[in-house]
JSON list of C-alpha atoms in Angstrom, two decimals:
[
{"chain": "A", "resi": 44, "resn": "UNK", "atom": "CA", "xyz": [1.79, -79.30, -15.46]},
{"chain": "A", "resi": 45, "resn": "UNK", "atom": "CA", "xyz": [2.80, -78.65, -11.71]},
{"chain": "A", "resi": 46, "resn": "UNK", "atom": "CA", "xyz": [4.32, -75.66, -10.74]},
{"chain": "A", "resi": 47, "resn": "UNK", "atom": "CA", "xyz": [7.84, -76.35, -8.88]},
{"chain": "A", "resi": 48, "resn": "UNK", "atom": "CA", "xyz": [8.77, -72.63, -8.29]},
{"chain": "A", "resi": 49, "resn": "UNK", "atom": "CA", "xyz": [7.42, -71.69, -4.79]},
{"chain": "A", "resi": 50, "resn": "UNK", "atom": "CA", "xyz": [7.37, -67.46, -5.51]},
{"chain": "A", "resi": 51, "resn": "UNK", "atom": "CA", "xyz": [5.88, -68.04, -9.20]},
{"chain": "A", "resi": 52, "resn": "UNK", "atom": "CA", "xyz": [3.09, -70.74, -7.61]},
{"chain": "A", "resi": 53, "resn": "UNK", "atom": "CA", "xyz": [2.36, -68.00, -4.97]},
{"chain": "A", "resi": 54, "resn": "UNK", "atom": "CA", "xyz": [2.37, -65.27, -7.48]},
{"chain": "A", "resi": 55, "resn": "UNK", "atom": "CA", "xyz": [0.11, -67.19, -9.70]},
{"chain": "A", "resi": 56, "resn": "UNK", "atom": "CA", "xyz": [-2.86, -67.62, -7.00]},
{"chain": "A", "resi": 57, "resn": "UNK", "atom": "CA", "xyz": [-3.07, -63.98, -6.38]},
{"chain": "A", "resi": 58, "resn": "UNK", "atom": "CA", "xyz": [-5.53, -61.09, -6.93]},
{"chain": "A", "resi": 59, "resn": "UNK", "atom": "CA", "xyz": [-4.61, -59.17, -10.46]},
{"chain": "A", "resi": 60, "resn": "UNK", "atom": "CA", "xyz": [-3.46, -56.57, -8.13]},
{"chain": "A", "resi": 61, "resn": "UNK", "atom": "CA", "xyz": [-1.94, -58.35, -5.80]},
{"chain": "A", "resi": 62, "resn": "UNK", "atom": "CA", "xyz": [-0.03, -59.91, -8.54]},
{"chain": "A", "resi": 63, "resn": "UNK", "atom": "CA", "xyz": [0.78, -56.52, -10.29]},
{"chain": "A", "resi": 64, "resn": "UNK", "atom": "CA", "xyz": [2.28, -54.86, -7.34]},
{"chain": "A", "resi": 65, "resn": "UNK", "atom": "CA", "xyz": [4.10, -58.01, -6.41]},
{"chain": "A", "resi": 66, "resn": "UNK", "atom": "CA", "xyz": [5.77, -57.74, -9.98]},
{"chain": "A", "resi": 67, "resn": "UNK", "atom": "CA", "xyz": [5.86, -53.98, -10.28]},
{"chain": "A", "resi": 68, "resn": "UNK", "atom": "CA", "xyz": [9.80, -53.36, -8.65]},
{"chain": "A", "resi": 69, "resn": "UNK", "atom": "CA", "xyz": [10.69, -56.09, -11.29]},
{"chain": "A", "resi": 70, "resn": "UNK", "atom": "CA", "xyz": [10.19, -53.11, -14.11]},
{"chain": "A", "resi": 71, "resn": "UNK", "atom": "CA", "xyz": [8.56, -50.39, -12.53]},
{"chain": "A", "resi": 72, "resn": "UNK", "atom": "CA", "xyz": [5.64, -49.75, -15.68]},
{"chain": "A", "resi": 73, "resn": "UNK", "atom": "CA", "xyz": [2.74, -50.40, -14.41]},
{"chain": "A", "resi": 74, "resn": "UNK", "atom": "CA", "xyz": [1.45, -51.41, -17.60]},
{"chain": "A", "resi": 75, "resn": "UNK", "atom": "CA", "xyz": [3.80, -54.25, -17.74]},
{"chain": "A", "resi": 76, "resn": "UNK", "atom": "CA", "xyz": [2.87, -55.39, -14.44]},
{"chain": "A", "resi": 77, "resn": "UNK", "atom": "CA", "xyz": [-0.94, -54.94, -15.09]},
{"chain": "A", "resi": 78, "resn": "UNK", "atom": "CA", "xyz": [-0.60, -57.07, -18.51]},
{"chain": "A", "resi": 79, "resn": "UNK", "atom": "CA", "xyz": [1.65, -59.62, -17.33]},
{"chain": "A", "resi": 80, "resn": "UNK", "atom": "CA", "xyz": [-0.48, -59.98, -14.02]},
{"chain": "A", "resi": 81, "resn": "UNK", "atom": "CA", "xyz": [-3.56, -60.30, -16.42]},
{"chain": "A", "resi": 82, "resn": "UNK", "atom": "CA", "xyz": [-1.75, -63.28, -18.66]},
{"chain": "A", "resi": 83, "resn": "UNK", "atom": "CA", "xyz": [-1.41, -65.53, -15.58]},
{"chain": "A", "resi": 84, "resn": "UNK", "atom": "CA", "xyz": [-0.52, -68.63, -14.62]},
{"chain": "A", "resi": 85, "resn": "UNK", "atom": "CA", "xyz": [2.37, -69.38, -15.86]},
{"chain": "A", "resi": 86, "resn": "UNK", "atom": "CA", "xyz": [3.64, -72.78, -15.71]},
{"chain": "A", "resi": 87, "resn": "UNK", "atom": "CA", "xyz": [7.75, -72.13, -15.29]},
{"chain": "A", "resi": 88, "resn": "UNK", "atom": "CA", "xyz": [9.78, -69.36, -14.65]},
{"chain": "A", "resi": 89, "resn": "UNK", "atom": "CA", "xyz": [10.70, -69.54, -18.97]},
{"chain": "A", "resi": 90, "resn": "UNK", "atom": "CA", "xyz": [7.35, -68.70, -19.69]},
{"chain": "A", "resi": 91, "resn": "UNK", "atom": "CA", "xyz": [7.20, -65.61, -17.01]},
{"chain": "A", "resi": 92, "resn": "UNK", "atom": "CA", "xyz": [10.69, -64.25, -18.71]},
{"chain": "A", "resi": 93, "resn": "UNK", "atom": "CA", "xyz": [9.73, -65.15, -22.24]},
{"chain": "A", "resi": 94, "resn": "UNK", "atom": "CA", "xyz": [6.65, -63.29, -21.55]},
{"chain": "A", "resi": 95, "resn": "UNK", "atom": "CA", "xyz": [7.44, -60.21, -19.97]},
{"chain": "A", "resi": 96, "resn": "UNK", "atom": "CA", "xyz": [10.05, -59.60, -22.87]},
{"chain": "A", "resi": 97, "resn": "UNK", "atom": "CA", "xyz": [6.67, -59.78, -25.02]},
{"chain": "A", "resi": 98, "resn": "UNK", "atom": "CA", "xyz": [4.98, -57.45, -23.07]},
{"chain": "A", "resi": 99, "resn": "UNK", "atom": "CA", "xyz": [7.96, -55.10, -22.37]},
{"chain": "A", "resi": 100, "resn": "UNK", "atom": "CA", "xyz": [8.13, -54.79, -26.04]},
{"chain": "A", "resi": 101, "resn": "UNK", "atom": "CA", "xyz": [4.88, -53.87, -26.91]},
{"chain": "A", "resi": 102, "resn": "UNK", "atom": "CA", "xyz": [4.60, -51.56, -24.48]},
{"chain": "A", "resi": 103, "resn": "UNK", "atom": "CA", "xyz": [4.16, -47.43, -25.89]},
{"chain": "A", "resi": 104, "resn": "UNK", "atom": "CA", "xyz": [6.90, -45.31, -24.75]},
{"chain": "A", "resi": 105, "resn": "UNK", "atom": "CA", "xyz": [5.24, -43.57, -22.08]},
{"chain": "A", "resi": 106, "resn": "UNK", "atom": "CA", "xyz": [4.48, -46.65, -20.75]},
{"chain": "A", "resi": 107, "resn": "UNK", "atom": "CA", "xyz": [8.50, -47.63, -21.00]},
{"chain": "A", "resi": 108, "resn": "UNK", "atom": "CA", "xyz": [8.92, -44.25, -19.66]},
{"chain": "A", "resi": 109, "resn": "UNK", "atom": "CA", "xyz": [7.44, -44.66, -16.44]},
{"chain": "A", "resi": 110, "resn": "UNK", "atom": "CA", "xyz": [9.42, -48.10, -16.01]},
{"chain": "A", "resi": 111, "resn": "UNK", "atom": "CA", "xyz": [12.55, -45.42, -16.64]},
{"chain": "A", "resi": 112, "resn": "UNK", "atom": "CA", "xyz": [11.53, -43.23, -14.10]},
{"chain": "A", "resi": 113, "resn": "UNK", "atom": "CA", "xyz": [11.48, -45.95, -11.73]},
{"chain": "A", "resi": 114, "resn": "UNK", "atom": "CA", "xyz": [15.15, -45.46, -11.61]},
{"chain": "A", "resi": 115, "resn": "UNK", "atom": "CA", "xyz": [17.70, -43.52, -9.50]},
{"chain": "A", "resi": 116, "resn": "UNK", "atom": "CA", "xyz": [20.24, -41.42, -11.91]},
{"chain": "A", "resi": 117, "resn": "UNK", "atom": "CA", "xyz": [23.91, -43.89, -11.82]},
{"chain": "A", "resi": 118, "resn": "UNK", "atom": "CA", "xyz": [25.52, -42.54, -8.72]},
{"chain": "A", "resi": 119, "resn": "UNK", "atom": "CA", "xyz": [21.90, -41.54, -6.95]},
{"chain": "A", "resi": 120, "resn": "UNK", "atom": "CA", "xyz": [19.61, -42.91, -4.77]},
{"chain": "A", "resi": 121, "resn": "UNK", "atom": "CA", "xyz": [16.62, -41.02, -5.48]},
{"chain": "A", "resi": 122, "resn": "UNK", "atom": "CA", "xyz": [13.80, -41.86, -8.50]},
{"chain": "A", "resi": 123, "resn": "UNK", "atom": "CA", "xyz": [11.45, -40.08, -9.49]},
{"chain": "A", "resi": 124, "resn": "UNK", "atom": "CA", "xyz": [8.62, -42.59, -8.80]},
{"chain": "A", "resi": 125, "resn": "UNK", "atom": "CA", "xyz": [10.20, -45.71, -7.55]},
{"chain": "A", "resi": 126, "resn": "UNK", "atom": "CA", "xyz": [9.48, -48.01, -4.96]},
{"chain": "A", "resi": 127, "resn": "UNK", "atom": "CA", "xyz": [11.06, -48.66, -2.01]},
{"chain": "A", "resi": 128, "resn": "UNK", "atom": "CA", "xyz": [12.03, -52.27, -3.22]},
{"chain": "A", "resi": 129, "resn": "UNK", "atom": "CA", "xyz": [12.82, -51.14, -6.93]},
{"chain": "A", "resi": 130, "resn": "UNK", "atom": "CA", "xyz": [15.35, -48.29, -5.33]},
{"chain": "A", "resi": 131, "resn": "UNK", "atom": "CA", "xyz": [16.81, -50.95, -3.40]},
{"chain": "A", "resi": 132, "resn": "UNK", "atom": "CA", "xyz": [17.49, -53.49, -6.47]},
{"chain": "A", "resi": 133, "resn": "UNK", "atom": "CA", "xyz": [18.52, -50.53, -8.16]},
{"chain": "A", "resi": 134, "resn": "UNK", "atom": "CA", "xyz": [21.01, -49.75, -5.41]},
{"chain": "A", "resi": 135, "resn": "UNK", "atom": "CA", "xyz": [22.08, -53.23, -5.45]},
{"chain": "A", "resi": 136, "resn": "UNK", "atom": "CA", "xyz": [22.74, -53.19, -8.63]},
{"chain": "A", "resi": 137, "resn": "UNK", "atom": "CA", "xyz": [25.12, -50.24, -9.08]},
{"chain": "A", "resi": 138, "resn": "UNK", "atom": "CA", "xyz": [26.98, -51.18, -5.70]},
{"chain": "A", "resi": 139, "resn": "UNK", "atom": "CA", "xyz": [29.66, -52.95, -7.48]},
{"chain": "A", "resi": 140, "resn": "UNK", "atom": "CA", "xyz": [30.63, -49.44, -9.37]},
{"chain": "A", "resi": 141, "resn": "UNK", "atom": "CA", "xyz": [32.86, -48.30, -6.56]},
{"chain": "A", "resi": 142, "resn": "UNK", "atom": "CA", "xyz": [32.11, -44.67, -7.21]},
{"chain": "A", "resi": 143, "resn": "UNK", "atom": "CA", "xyz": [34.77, -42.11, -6.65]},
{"chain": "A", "resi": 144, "resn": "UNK", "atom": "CA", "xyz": [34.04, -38.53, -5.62]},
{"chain": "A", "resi": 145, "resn": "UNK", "atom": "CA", "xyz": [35.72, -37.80, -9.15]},
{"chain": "A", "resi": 146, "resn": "UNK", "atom": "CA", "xyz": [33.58, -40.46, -10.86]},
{"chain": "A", "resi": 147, "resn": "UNK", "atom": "CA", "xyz": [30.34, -39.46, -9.38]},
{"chain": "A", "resi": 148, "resn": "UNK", "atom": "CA", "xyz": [30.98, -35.50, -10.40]},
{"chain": "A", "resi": 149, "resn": "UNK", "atom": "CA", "xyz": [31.58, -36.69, -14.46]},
{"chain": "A", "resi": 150, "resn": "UNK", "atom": "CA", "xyz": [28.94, -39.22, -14.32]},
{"chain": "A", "resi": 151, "resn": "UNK", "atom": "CA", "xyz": [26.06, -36.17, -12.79]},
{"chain": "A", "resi": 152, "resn": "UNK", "atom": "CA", "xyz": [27.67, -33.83, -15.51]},
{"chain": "A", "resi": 153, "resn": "UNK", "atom": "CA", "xyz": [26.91, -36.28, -18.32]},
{"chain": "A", "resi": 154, "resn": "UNK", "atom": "CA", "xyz": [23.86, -37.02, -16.65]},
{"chain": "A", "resi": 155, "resn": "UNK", "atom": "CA", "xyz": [22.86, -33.95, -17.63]},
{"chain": "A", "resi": 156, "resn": "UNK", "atom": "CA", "xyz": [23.85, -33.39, -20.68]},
{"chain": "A", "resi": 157, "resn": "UNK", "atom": "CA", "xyz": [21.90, -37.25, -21.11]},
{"chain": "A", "resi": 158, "resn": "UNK", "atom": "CA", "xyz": [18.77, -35.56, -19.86]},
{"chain": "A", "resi": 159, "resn": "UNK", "atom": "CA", "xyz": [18.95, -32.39, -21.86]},
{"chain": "A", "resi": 160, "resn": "UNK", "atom": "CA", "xyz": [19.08, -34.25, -25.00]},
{"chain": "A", "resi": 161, "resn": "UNK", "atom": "CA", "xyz": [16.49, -37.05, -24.39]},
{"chain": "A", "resi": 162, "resn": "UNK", "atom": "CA", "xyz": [14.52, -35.74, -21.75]},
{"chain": "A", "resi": 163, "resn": "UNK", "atom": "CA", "xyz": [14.70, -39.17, -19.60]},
{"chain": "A", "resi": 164, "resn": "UNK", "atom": "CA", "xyz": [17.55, -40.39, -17.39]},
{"chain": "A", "resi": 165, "resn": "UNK", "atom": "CA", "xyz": [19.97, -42.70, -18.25]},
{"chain": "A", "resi": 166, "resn": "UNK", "atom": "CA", "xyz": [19.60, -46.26, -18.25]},
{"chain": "A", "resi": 167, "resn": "UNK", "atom": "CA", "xyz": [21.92, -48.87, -18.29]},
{"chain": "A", "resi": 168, "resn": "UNK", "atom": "CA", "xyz": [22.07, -52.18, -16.85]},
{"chain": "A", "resi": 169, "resn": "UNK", "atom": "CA", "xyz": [24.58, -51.59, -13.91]},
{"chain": "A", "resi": 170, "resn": "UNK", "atom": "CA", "xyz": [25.18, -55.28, -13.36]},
{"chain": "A", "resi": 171, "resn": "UNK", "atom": "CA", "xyz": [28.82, -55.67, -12.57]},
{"chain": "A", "resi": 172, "resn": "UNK", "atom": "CA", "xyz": [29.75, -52.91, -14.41]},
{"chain": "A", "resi": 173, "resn": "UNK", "atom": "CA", "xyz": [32.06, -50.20, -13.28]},
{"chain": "A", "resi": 174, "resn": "UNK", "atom": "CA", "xyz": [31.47, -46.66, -12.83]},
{"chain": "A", "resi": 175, "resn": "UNK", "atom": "CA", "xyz": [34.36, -45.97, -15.22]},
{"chain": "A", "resi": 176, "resn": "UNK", "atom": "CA", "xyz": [32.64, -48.86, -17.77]},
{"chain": "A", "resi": 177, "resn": "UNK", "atom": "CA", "xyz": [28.93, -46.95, -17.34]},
{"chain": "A", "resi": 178, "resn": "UNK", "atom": "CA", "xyz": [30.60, -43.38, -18.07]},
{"chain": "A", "resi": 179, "resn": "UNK", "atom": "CA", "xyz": [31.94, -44.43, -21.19]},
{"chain": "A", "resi": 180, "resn": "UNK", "atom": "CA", "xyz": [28.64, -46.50, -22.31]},
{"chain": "A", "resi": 181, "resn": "UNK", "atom": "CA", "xyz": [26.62, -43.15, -21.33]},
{"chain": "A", "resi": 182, "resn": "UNK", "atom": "CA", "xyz": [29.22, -40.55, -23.36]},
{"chain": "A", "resi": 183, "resn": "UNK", "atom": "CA", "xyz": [29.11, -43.33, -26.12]},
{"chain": "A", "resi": 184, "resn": "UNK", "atom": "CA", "xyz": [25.18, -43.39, -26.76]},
{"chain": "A", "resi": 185, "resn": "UNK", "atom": "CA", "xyz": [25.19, -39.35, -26.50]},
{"chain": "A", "resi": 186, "resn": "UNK", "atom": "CA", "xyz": [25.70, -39.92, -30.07]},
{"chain": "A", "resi": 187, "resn": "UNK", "atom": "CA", "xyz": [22.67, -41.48, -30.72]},
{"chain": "A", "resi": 188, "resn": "UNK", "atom": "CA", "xyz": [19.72, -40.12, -32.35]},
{"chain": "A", "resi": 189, "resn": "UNK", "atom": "CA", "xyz": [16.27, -40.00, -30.34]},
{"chain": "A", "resi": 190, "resn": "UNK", "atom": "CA", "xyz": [14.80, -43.32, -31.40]},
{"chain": "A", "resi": 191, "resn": "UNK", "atom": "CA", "xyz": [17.63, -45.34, -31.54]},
{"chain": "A", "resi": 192, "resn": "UNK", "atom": "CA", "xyz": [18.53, -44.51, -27.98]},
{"chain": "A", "resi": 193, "resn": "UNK", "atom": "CA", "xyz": [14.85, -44.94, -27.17]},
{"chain": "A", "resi": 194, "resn": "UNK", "atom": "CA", "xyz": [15.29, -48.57, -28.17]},
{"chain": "A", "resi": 195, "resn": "UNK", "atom": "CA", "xyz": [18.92, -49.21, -26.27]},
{"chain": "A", "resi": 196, "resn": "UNK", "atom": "CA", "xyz": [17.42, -47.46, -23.17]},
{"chain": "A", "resi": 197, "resn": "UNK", "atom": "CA", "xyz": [13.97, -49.83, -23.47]},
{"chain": "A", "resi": 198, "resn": "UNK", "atom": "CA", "xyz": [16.77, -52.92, -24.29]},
{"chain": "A", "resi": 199, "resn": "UNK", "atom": "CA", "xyz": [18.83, -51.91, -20.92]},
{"chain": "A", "resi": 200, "resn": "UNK", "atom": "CA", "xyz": [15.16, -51.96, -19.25]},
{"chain": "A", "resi": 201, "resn": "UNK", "atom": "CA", "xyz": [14.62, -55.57, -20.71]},
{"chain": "A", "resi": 202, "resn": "UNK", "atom": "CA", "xyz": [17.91, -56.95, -19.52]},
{"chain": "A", "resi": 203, "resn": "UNK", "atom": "CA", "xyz": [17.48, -55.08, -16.33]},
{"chain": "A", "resi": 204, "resn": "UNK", "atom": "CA", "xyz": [14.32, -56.49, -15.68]},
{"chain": "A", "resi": 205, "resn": "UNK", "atom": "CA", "xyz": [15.23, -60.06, -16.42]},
{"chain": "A", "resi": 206, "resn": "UNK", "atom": "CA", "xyz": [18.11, -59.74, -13.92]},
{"chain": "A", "resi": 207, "resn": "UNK", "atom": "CA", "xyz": [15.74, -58.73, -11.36]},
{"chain": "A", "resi": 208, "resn": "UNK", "atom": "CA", "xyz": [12.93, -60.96, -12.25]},
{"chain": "A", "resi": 209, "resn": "UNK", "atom": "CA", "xyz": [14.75, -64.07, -11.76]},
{"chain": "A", "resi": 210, "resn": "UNK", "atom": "CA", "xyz": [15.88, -62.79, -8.04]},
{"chain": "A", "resi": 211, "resn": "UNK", "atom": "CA", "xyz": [12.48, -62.07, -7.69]},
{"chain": "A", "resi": 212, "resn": "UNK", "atom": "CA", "xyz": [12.09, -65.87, -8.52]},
{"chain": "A", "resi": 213, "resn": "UNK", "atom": "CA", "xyz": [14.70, -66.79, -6.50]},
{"chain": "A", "resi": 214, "resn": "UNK", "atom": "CA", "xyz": [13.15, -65.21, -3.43]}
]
């Protein structure tokens, strides 16, 4: 079956590497992009997305844990390992949450209190969400216990990652 989708065609043709680091920004584990790299071609962009949600899923935490630190706190710019492209989907992605000075000082505060109880930053999918909408989703899942909020933050991940794989398709 042809291949209509110039960036997935491209994508498809390279190195594993090449292919890896290509989709790395997309999720920011390395073992994602190393596995999904590996499973190439793929014949439409529904098999790419079907497929890194498999992957993404069977991933160990510290694998989804490095995909996690890929990200900037909400309200940040800085990650502690990111790269240049994922900060800048990441920043992308939060600019809609019009951040007031106010704002910005609760959401650091419960930042840390986030931290301090799950040792990992917060993740949410920012999307076209508000700052006001991500502060109350963040002092909402304070309540959870360690694994369940291990699987909402790897499910914010997922949805994250689809959002930026098909503007990586797009591209």
């Amino acid at each position: 079956m042809p291949n209509t989708e110039p960036t997935l065609a491209a994508w498809n043709i390279l190195s594993p590497e090449a292919a890896a680091a290509a989709i790395l920004p997309c999720n920011g584990s390395q073992a994602w992009a190393n596995q999904l790299a590996a499973l190439r071609p793929f014949a439409t962009p529904f098999d790419l997305t079907c497929t890194a949600d498999i992957v993404w899923r069977s991933l160990p935490p510290a694998d989804q844990q490095q995909a996690f630190d890929s990200h900037p706190r909400i309200g940040e710019q800085h990650a502690r390992s990111a790269t240049s492209e994922s900060l800048a989907l990441s920043a992308a992605e939060q600019s809609t949450a019009h951040l007031t000075a106010d704002t910005q000082a609760t959401l650091a505060a419960a930042n840390r209190v986030y931290e301090e109880k799950f040792n990992r930053i917060f993740i949410v999918c920012a999307t076209g969400k508000s700052a006001e909408e991500m502060l109350n989703i963040l002092q909402h899942r304070l309540a959870n216990d360690l694994s369940t909020e291990l699987r909402e933050a790897a499910e914010q991940q997922r949805q994250i990652t689809q959002l930026r794989l098909r503007k990586w398709l797009a591209s």
